CSV table of C-alpha atoms in Angstrom, one decimal:
chain,number,residue,atom,x,y,z
O,87,UNK,CA,2.6,-5.8,14.4
O,88,UNK,CA,2.3,-6.9,10.7
O,89,UNK,CA,3.7,-10.4,9.8
O,90,UNK,CA,4.0,-9.4,6.2
O,91,UNK,CA,7.6,-10.1,4.9
O,92,UNK,CA,9.7,-7.3,3.5
O,93,UNK,CA,8.8,-6.6,-0.1
O,94,UNK,CA,11.8,-7.6,-2.5
O,95,UNK,CA,12.9,-4.6,-4.8
O,96,UNK,CA,11.8,-4.9,-8.2
O,97,UNK,CA,15.1,-6.1,-9.4
O,98,UNK,CA,16.4,-8.8,-12.0
O,99,UNK,CA,19.8,-10.1,-11.9
O,100,UNK,CA,22.3,-10.8,-14.7
O,101,UNK,CA,25.7,-12.6,-14.3
O,102,UNK,CA,28.2,-11.2,-16.8
O,103,UNK,CA,29.9,-14.1,-18.5
O,104,UNK,CA,30.4,-12.9,-22.0
O,105,UNK,CA,34.1,-12.0,-21.8
O,106,UNK,CA,36.9,-14.0,-23.6
O,107,UNK,CA,39.0,-14.8,-20.6
O,108,UNK,CA,42.3,-14.1,-22.3
O,109,UNK,CA,44.4,-13.8,-19.0
O,110,UNK,CA,42.9,-17.2,-18.0
O,111,UNK,CA,44.1,-18.7,-21.3
O,112,UNK,CA,40.6,-18.6,-22.9
O,113,UNK,CA,37.4,-20.7,-22.6
O,114,UNK,CA,34.8,-20.4,-19.8
O,115,UNK,CA,36.9,-19.6,-16.8
O,116,UNK,CA,33.6,-19.4,-14.8
O,117,UNK,CA,33.2,-23.2,-15.2
O,118,UNK,CA,36.5,-23.9,-13.6
O,119,UNK,CA,36.1,-25.6,-10.2
O,120,UNK,CA,36.5,-23.9,-7.0
O,121,UNK,CA,36.2,-25.9,-4.0
O,122,UNK,CA,34.7,-28.7,-6.1
O,123,UNK,CA,32.0,-26.7,-7.8
O,124,UNK,CA,32.0,-24.5,-10.9
O,125,UNK,CA,32.8,-20.9,-10.0
O,126,UNK,CA,29.6,-19.7,-11.8
O,127,UNK,CA,27.4,-21.6,-9.1
O,128,UNK,CA,29.1,-19.7,-6.2
O,129,UNK,CA,28.0,-16.5,-7.9
O,130,UNK,CA,24.6,-17.6,-8.8
O,131,UNK,CA,24.2,-19.0,-5.0
O,132,UNK,CA,25.0,-15.5,-3.7
O,133,UNK,CA,22.9,-13.6,-6.2
O,134,UNK,CA,19.7,-15.7,-6.5
O,135,UNK,CA,18.3,-14.9,-3.1
O,136,UNK,CA,18.6,-11.1,-3.6
O,137,UNK,CA,16.8,-10.9,-7.2
O,138,UNK,CA,13.8,-12.1,-8.9
O,139,UNK,CA,14.5,-13.6,-12.3
O,140,UNK,CA,18.2,-14.4,-12.7
O,141,UNK,CA,19.9,-15.0,-16.2
O,142,UNK,CA,23.5,-15.6,-17.5
O,143,UNK,CA,24.9,-13.3,-20.0
O,144,UNK,CA,27.1,-15.4,-22.4
O,145,UNK,CA,27.9,-15.8,-26.2
O,146,UNK,CA,28.3,-19.1,-28.1
O,147,UNK,CA,26.6,-22.2,-27.5
O,148,UNK,CA,24.0,-21.7,-24.7
O,149,UNK,CA,23.9,-25.5,-23.9
O,150,UNK,CA,27.0,-25.4,-21.8
O,151,UNK,CA,25.1,-23.6,-19.1
O,152,UNK,CA,22.0,-25.6,-19.2
O,153,UNK,CA,23.1,-27.5,-15.9
O,154,UNK,CA,22.7,-24.2,-14.0
O,155,UNK,CA,18.9,-23.9,-15.0
O,156,UNK,CA,19.0,-20.2,-15.8
O,157,UNK,CA,18.1,-18.5,-19.1
O,158,UNK,CA,21.2,-17.4,-21.2
O,159,UNK,CA,21.0,-13.9,-22.5
O,160,UNK,CA,23.6,-13.3,-25.6
O,161,UNK,CA,25.0,-9.9,-26.4
O,162,UNK,CA,23.1,-8.4,-29.3
O,163,UNK,CA,26.3,-7.1,-30.8
O,164,UNK,CA,28.9,-9.1,-32.4
O,165,UNK,CA,32.6,-9.2,-31.7
O,166,UNK,CA,32.5,-9.1,-27.8
O,167,UNK,CA,32.3,-5.4,-27.4
O,168,UNK,CA,32.6,-5.5,-23.7
O,169,UNK,CA,30.5,-5.5,-20.6
O,170,UNK,CA,28.0,-2.5,-21.6
O,171,UNK,CA,26.8,-4.8,-24.5
O,172,UNK,CA,26.0,-7.4,-22.0
O,173,UNK,CA,24.3,-4.8,-19.7
O,174,UNK,CA,22.4,-3.7,-22.7
O,175,UNK,CA,21.3,-7.2,-23.5
O,176,UNK,CA,20.3,-7.5,-19.9
O,177,UNK,CA,18.0,-4.4,-19.8
O,178,UNK,CA,16.4,-5.5,-23.1
O,179,UNK,CA,15.8,-9.0,-21.5
O,180,UNK,CA,14.0,-7.4,-18.6
O,181,UNK,CA,11.8,-5.1,-20.5
O,182,UNK,CA,10.8,-8.1,-22.8
O,183,UNK,CA,10.4,-10.7,-20.6
O,184,UNK,CA,9.8,-9.1,-17.2
O,185,UNK,CA,8.3,-5.7,-18.0
O,186,UNK,CA,7.0,-5.1,-14.2
O,187,UNK,CA,10.6,-4.9,-13.1
O,188,UNK,CA,12.3,-1.5,-13.0
O,189,UNK,CA,16.0,-2.6,-12.4
O,190,UNK,CA,18.6,-4.8,-13.2
O,191,UNK,CA,21.7,-6.0,-11.1
O,192,UNK,CA,24.8,-7.0,-13.0
O,193,UNK,CA,27.7,-9.1,-11.5
O,194,UNK,CA,30.8,-10.7,-13.1
O,195,UNK,CA,31.0,-14.2,-13.2
O,196,UNK,CA,34.2,-14.4,-11.6
O,197,UNK,CA,33.5,-13.0,-8.3
O,198,UNK,CA,32.8,-15.8,-6.0
O,199,UNK,CA,32.7,-13.9,-2.8
O,200,UNK,CA,29.9,-11.3,-3.5
O,201,UNK,CA,28.0,-10.0,-0.5
O,202,UNK,CA,24.7,-11.2,0.5
O,203,UNK,CA,23.3,-7.7,0.9
O,204,UNK,CA,24.2,-6.2,-2.4
O,205,UNK,CA,20.6,-5.3,-3.6
O,206,UNK,CA,19.5,-3.9,-0.3
O,207,UNK,CA,22.3,-1.5,0.1
O,208,UNK,CA,22.4,-0.4,-3.4
O,209,UNK,CA,18.6,-0.2,-3.8
O,210,UNK,CA,18.7,2.1,-0.7
O,211,UNK,CA,20.9,4.7,-3.0
O,212,UNK,CA,18.4,4.2,-6.0
O,213,UNK,CA,15.4,5.2,-3.4
O,214,UNK,CA,17.4,8.0,-2.3
O,215,UNK,CA,17.7,9.7,-6.0
O,216,UNK,CA,20.5,7.9,-7.6
O,217,UNK,CA,20.1,6.9,-11.2
O,218,UNK,CA,22.8,4.2,-10.9
O,219,UNK,CA,24.3,2.4,-7.9
O,220,UNK,CA,27.6,0.5,-8.1
O,221,UNK,CA,29.8,-1.2,-5.5
O,222,UNK,CA,33.0,-0.2,-4.1
O,223,UNK,CA,35.6,-1.5,-1.6
O,224,UNK,CA,39.0,-0.4,-0.5
O,225,UNK,CA,38.7,2.7,-2.2
O,226,UNK,CA,38.0,1.2,-5.8
O,227,UNK,CA,34.7,1.3,-7.6
O,228,UNK,CA,33.4,-1.8,-9.4
O,229,UNK,CA,31.2,-0.5,-12.1
O,230,UNK,CA,30.1,-3.8,-13.5
O,231,UNK,CA,28.6,-4.5,-10.2
O,232,UNK,CA,25.6,-2.1,-10.2
O,233,UNK,CA,21.9,-1.5,-10.3
O,234,UNK,CA,20.9,-0.3,-13.6
O,235,UNK,CA,17.4,1.3,-14.5
O,236,UNK,CA,15.6,-0.3,-17.3
O,237,UNK,CA,14.4,3.1,-18.5
O,238,UNK,CA,17.9,4.0,-19.7
O,239,UNK,CA,18.2,1.2,-22.2
O,240,UNK,CA,17.6,3.2,-25.3
O,241,UNK,CA,20.1,5.9,-24.2
O,242,UNK,CA,22.6,2.9,-23.6
O,243,UNK,CA,21.8,1.3,-26.9
O,244,UNK,CA,22.5,4.7,-28.7
O,245,UNK,CA,25.8,5.1,-26.7
O,246,UNK,CA,27.2,1.6,-27.6
O,247,UNK,CA,26.1,1.4,-31.1
O,248,UNK,CA,25.9,5.0,-32.4
O,249,UNK,CA,28.9,6.4,-30.4
O,250,UNK,CA,30.9,3.4,-30.1
O,251,UNK,CA,31.3,3.5,-26.4
O,252,UNK,CA,33.0,0.8,-24.6
O,253,UNK,CA,33.8,2.0,-21.0
O,254,UNK,CA,31.4,1.6,-18.4
O,255,UNK,CA,32.7,4.6,-16.6
O,256,UNK,CA,32.0,6.9,-19.5
O,257,UNK,CA,28.6,6.0,-19.5
O,258,UNK,CA,28.0,6.2,-15.7
O,259,UNK,CA,29.4,9.7,-15.7
O,260,UNK,CA,26.2,11.0,-17.7
O,261,UNK,CA,24.2,10.1,-14.7
O,262,UNK,CA,23.9,10.6,-10.9
O,263,UNK,CA,25.9,7.7,-10.2
O,264,UNK,CA,26.6,6.6,-6.5
O,265,UNK,CA,29.1,4.3,-5.1
O,266,UNK,CA,28.3,2.0,-1.9
O,267,UNK,CA,31.4,1.1,0.0
O,268,UNK,CA,31.8,-2.5,1.4
O,269,UNK,CA,34.7,-3.4,3.8
O,270,UNK,CA,37.5,-4.9,2.0
O,271,UNK,CA,39.0,-6.7,5.1
O,272,UNK,CA,39.3,-9.4,6.0
O,273,UNK,CA,38.2,-10.5,2.8
O,274,UNK,CA,37.2,-8.2,-0.1
O,275,UNK,CA,33.7,-9.5,-1.5
O,276,UNK,CA,34.6,-8.3,-5.0
O,277,UNK,CA,37.8,-10.1,-5.4
O,278,UNK,CA,37.7,-11.4,-9.0
O,279,UNK,CA,39.7,-14.2,-10.6
O,280,UNK,CA,41.4,-13.2,-13.8
O,281,UNK,CA,44.5,-15.5,-14.0
O,282,UNK,CA,45.2,-19.0,-12.8
O,283,UNK,CA,47.2,-17.7,-9.8
O,284,UNK,CA,43.9,-15.6,-8.8
O,285,UNK,CA,41.9,-19.1,-8.8
O,286,UNK,CA,44.6,-20.7,-6.5
O,287,UNK,CA,44.3,-17.8,-4.1
O,288,UNK,CA,40.5,-18.0,-4.3
O,289,UNK,CA,40.7,-21.4,-3.0
O,290,UNK,CA,42.9,-20.4,-0.2
O,291,UNK,CA,40.3,-17.4,0.6
O,292,UNK,CA,37.6,-19.8,0.6
O,293,UNK,CA,39.4,-22.1,3.2
O,294,UNK,CA,40.1,-19.2,5.5
O,295,UNK,CA,36.7,-17.9,5.2
O,296,UNK,CA,35.3,-21.3,6.2
O,297,UNK,CA,37.8,-21.6,9.1
O,298,UNK,CA,36.6,-18.0,10.3
O,299,UNK,CA,33.1,-19.0,10.4
O,300,UNK,CA,33.8,-22.0,12.3
O,301,UNK,CA,35.9,-20.2,14.8
O,302,UNK,CA,34.3,-18.9,17.9
O,303,UNK,CA,33.7,-15.3,18.3
O,304,UNK,CA,36.6,-13.3,20.0
O,305,UNK,CA,36.3,-10.2,21.7
O,306,UNK,CA,38.1,-7.2,20.0
O,307,UNK,CA,39.0,-5.3,23.2
O,308,UNK,CA,40.1,-5.8,26.7
O,309,UNK,CA,41.3,-3.3,29.6
O,310,UNK,CA,44.8,-3.5,30.7
O,311,UNK,CA,46.5,-1.7,33.5
O,312,UNK,CA,50.1,-0.8,33.1
O,313,UNK,CA,52.8,-1.5,35.6
O,314,UNK,CA,55.3,1.4,35.8
O,315,UNK,CA,58.5,1.3,37.7
O,316,UNK,CA,60.5,4.2,38.8
O,317,UNK,CA,64.3,3.9,38.0
O,318,UNK,CA,66.3,6.3,40.0
O,319,UNK,CA,69.0,8.2,38.1
O,320,UNK,CA,72.7,7.6,38.9
O,321,UNK,CA,73.7,11.0,37.9
O,322,UNK,CA,73.3,13.7,40.7
O,323,UNK,CA,71.3,16.0,38.4
O,324,UNK,CA,69.5,13.5,36.3
O,325,UNK,CA,65.7,12.9,36.8
O,326,UNK,CA,64.3,9.7,37.6
O,327,UNK,CA,62.9,7.4,34.8
O,328,UNK,CA,59.3,6.1,34.7
O,329,UNK,CA,59.3,3.0,32.6
O,330,UNK,CA,56.5,0.4,31.9
O,331,UNK,CA,57.7,-3.1,32.8
O,332,UNK,CA,54.5,-5.3,32.4
O,333,UNK,CA,50.6,-5.2,31.8
O,334,UNK,CA,48.0,-6.1,34.1
O,335,UNK,CA,45.0,-7.5,32.2
O,336,UNK,CA,41.7,-6.8,33.5
O,337,UNK,CA,42.2,-3.4,35.4
O,338,UNK,CA,39.0,-1.1,34.7
O,339,UNK,CA,39.6,2.0,33.0
O,340,UNK,CA,38.2,4.2,36.0
O,341,UNK,CA,40.6,2.7,38.6
O,342,UNK,CA,43.1,5.3,40.3
O,343,UNK,CA,46.8,4.6,40.1
O,344,UNK,CA,47.9,2.4,42.9
O,345,UNK,CA,51.1,1.5,44.5
O,346,UNK,CA,52.2,-2.3,44.1
O,347,UNK,CA,55.7,-2.1,45.4
O,348,UNK,CA,58.0,0.5,46.6
O,349,UNK,CA,58.9,1.9,43.3
O,350,UNK,CA,56.2,0.4,41.0
O,351,UNK,CA,52.5,1.7,40.5
O,352,UNK,CA,49.6,0.0,38.6
O,353,UNK,CA,47.6,2.4,36.4
O,354,UNK,CA,43.9,2.5,35.6
O,355,UNK,CA,43.0,0.4,32.6
O,356,UNK,CA,43.7,1.4,28.8
O,357,UNK,CA,41.6,-0.4,26.4
O,358,UNK,CA,43.8,-2.6,23.9
O,359,UNK,CA,41.8,-2.9,20.7
O,360,UNK,CA,42.3,-5.3,18.1
O,361,UNK,CA,41.5,-4.5,14.5
O,362,UNK,CA,41.0,-6.8,11.5
O,363,UNK,CA,43.2,-4.7,9.1
O,364,UNK,CA,46.0,-5.1,11.6
O,365,UNK,CA,46.2,-8.8,11.8
O,366,UNK,CA,49.3,-9.1,9.9
O,367,UNK,CA,51.2,-7.0,12.5
O,368,UNK,CA,49.8,-9.1,15.4
O,369,UNK,CA,50.9,-12.1,13.5
O,370,UNK,CA,54.4,-10.8,13.0
O,371,UNK,CA,54.3,-9.9,16.7
O,372,UNK,CA,53.3,-13.6,17.8
O,373,UNK,CA,56.0,-14.9,15.4
O,374,UNK,CA,58.8,-13.5,17.4
O,375,UNK,CA,60.5,-15.4,20.3
O,376,UNK,CA,59.1,-13.0,22.8
O,377,UNK,CA,56.0,-11.4,21.8
O,378,UNK,CA,55.3,-7.8,23.2
O,379,UNK,CA,52.7,-5.2,24.3
O,380,UNK,CA,53.7,-1.9,23.2
O,381,UNK,CA,52.8,1.0,25.7
O,382,UNK,CA,52.6,4.6,24.6
O,383,UNK,CA,53.0,7.1,27.4
O,384,UNK,CA,52.9,11.0,27.5
O,385,UNK,CA,53.9,13.4,30.3
O,386,UNK,CA,51.1,14.6,32.3
O,387,UNK,CA,52.8,17.3,34.4
O,388,UNK,CA,50.9,20.7,33.8
O,389,UNK,CA,52.1,24.1,34.4
O,390,UNK,CA,51.2,23.8,38.2
O,391,UNK,CA,53.2,20.6,38.7
O,392,UNK,CA,50.3,18.4,38.8
O,393,UNK,CA,50.9,14.9,37.9
O,394,UNK,CA,48.8,11.6,37.2
O,395,UNK,CA,48.8,10.5,40.8
O,396,UNK,CA,52.1,9.9,41.8
O,397,UNK,CA,53.4,9.6,38.2
O,398,UNK,CA,54.7,12.1,35.7
O,399,UNK,CA,53.6,10.1,32.7
O,400,UNK,CA,50.3,8.5,31.6
O,401,UNK,CA,49.7,5.5,29.4
O,402,UNK,CA,47.6,6.7,26.6
O,403,UNK,CA,47.6,3.6,24.3
O,404,UNK,CA,48.4,-0.1,24.4
O,405,UNK,CA,48.7,-2.1,21.5
O,406,UNK,CA,49.8,-5.5,20.0
O,407,UNK,CA,50.8,-4.3,16.6
O,408,UNK,CA,54.4,-3.2,16.1
O,409,UNK,CA,53.6,-1.2,13.1
O,410,UNK,CA,51.0,1.0,15.1
O,411,UNK,CA,53.6,1.6,17.9
O,412,UNK,CA,56.2,2.4,15.4
O,413,UNK,CA,54.0,5.3,14.2
O,414,UNK,CA,54.5,7.0,17.6
O,415,UNK,CA,58.1,6.8,17.8
O,416,UNK,CA,58.7,10.2,16.4
O,417,UNK,CA,56.0,12.0,18.3
O,418,UNK,CA,57.0,14.9,20.5
O,419,UNK,CA,57.4,14.0,24.1
O,420,UNK,CA,55.9,10.6,23.4
O,421,UNK,CA,57.5,7.5,25.1
O,422,UNK,CA,57.1,4.1,23.5
O,423,UNK,CA,58.1,1.1,25.4
O,424,UNK,CA,57.7,-2.7,24.8
O,425,UNK,CA,56.7,-5.1,27.7
O,426,UNK,CA,56.3,-8.8,27.7
O,427,UNK,CA,52.9,-10.2,26.3
O,428,UNK,CA,51.5,-12.5,28.9
O,429,UNK,CA,50.6,-16.1,27.6
O,430,UNK,CA,46.8,-15.6,28.1
O,431,UNK,CA,46.9,-12.4,26.0
O,432,UNK,CA,48.9,-14.1,23.2
O,433,UNK,CA,46.2,-16.7,23.1
O,434,UNK,CA,43.6,-14.1,22.8
O,435,UNK,CA,45.4,-12.2,20.1
O,436,UNK,CA,46.1,-15.5,18.2
O,437,UNK,CA,42.5,-16.5,18.4
O,438,UNK,CA,41.6,-13.1,16.9
O,439,UNK,CA,44.0,-13.5,13.9
O,440,UNK,CA,42.7,-17.1,13.4
O,441,UNK,CA,39.1,-15.7,13.3
O,442,UNK,CA,39.7,-12.6,11.1
O,443,UNK,CA,43.1,-12.8,9.2
O,444,UNK,CA,43.0,-13.1,5.4
O,445,UNK,CA,46.3,-13.4,3.2
O,446,UNK,CA,45.9,-10.6,0.7
O,447,UNK,CA,46.8,-11.8,-2.7
O,448,UNK,CA,48.9,-9.4,-4.9
O,449,UNK,CA,46.8,-7.2,-6.9
O,450,UNK,CA,48.7,-5.3,-9.7
O,451,UNK,CA,47.6,-1.5,-9.7
O,452,UNK,CA,47.8,0.8,-12.7
O,453,UNK,CA,50.4,3.2,-12.5
O,454,UNK,CA,49.1,6.7,-12.1
O,455,UNK,CA,50.2,9.3,-14.9
O,456,UNK,CA,52.7,11.8,-13.5
O,457,UNK,CA,51.5,15.3,-13.9
O,458,UNK,CA,54.1,17.9,-14.8
O,459,UNK,CA,54.8,20.5,-12.1
O,460,UNK,CA,56.6,23.7,-12.4
O,461,UNK,CA,58.9,22.7,-9.3
O,462,UNK,CA,59.8,19.2,-10.8
O,463,UNK,CA,63.0,19.5,-12.4
O,464,UNK,CA,62.6,16.0,-13.9
O,465,UNK,CA,59.2,16.1,-15.2
O,466,UNK,CA,58.4,19.7,-16.0
O,467,UNK,CA,57.9,21.0,-19.6
O,468,UNK,CA,61.1,22.6,-21.0
O,469,UNK,CA,60.6,26.4,-21.3
O,470,UNK,CA,61.1,26.2,-25.2
O,471,UNK,CA,58.3,23.5,-25.5
O,472,UNK,CA,56.0,25.5,-23.1
O,473,UNK,CA,56.4,28.6,-25.0
O,474,UNK,CA,55.4,26.8,-28.1
O,475,UNK,CA,52.3,25.4,-26.5
O,476,UNK,CA,51.2,28.8,-25.2
O,477,UNK,CA,51.6,30.1,-28.9
O,478,UNK,CA,49.4,27.1,-30.2
O,479,UNK,CA,52.5,26.2,-32.2
O,480,UNK,CA,53.0,22.5,-32.8
């Protein structure tokens, strides 16, 4: 077995800090303190181990970045034309000062939680044939966080200077660009700080991340048997009801139904799984005076009258999330019941939340343009106007 360490991809890094920070009130927002350290230092610490040479793209007096010990690469174009100008400056820097490297990683200077496996995962897409590989999370792509081939610097220069191109998406659309998805929970690693309130939220997120790292590992699933009680109908033609009244932690999934009392049975175990994206629901449940476990049952009597042991219903799911249980309320022949959550189970769910929950800051989304439809009375194009368009009239 070889003791040779894995070779680092031929990648340089560039932190894009050339913006005007208008939404932050101007100035160098990346020099603002986060947990007692400049935000830029958080970014550099996360990127440096993943690349070879690492520089800062910024305009103005470079001496203000001297304490960080990294070269400063200014835009070649005047007037703060946007991130494409910074990417172009970075590609020219790599070609000029590091000609053996083939790619450049760019990241914004206002993203203090960047993942530590960016280059490895993006590089895998480059090796698979992509021209450009960019990051994505939560269903959104992040074009400024990408691996760029140095060989495209001339094409980018022509697009920016000759065509006046400013949008990254317009540039990447010309090439085979592939997005690599990162998990957005419990913390979106590409969260960026644009406004003062974002910086306050970042401080809270940093504290929560530290608390999660300090918390012990918590299992994400456990088996539970369900105690089901038969309740005799008072009506002479009514059917008996079978209702869950409790859960029994630790009952294996393969156990048969067993009778516990005259009208009570304990079913085989059903796995209760906890998910990071549902911690808000668990916390809502735990905040009530009597936390609950929700049991979802379905009838199991077949055409021949066979049942689940002595029971005509079978538990198919147990959950601690009220929102998940609510989704089953309108299912055909599905029965949803709530039973008390045992104290030791509440402790387990609470520990899971402490380990994984992140308060999600409000993110304003752009409103999608509404497309007129023929069946939409309020947005469809009036017939007279449509006729004019069909004729090519103004």
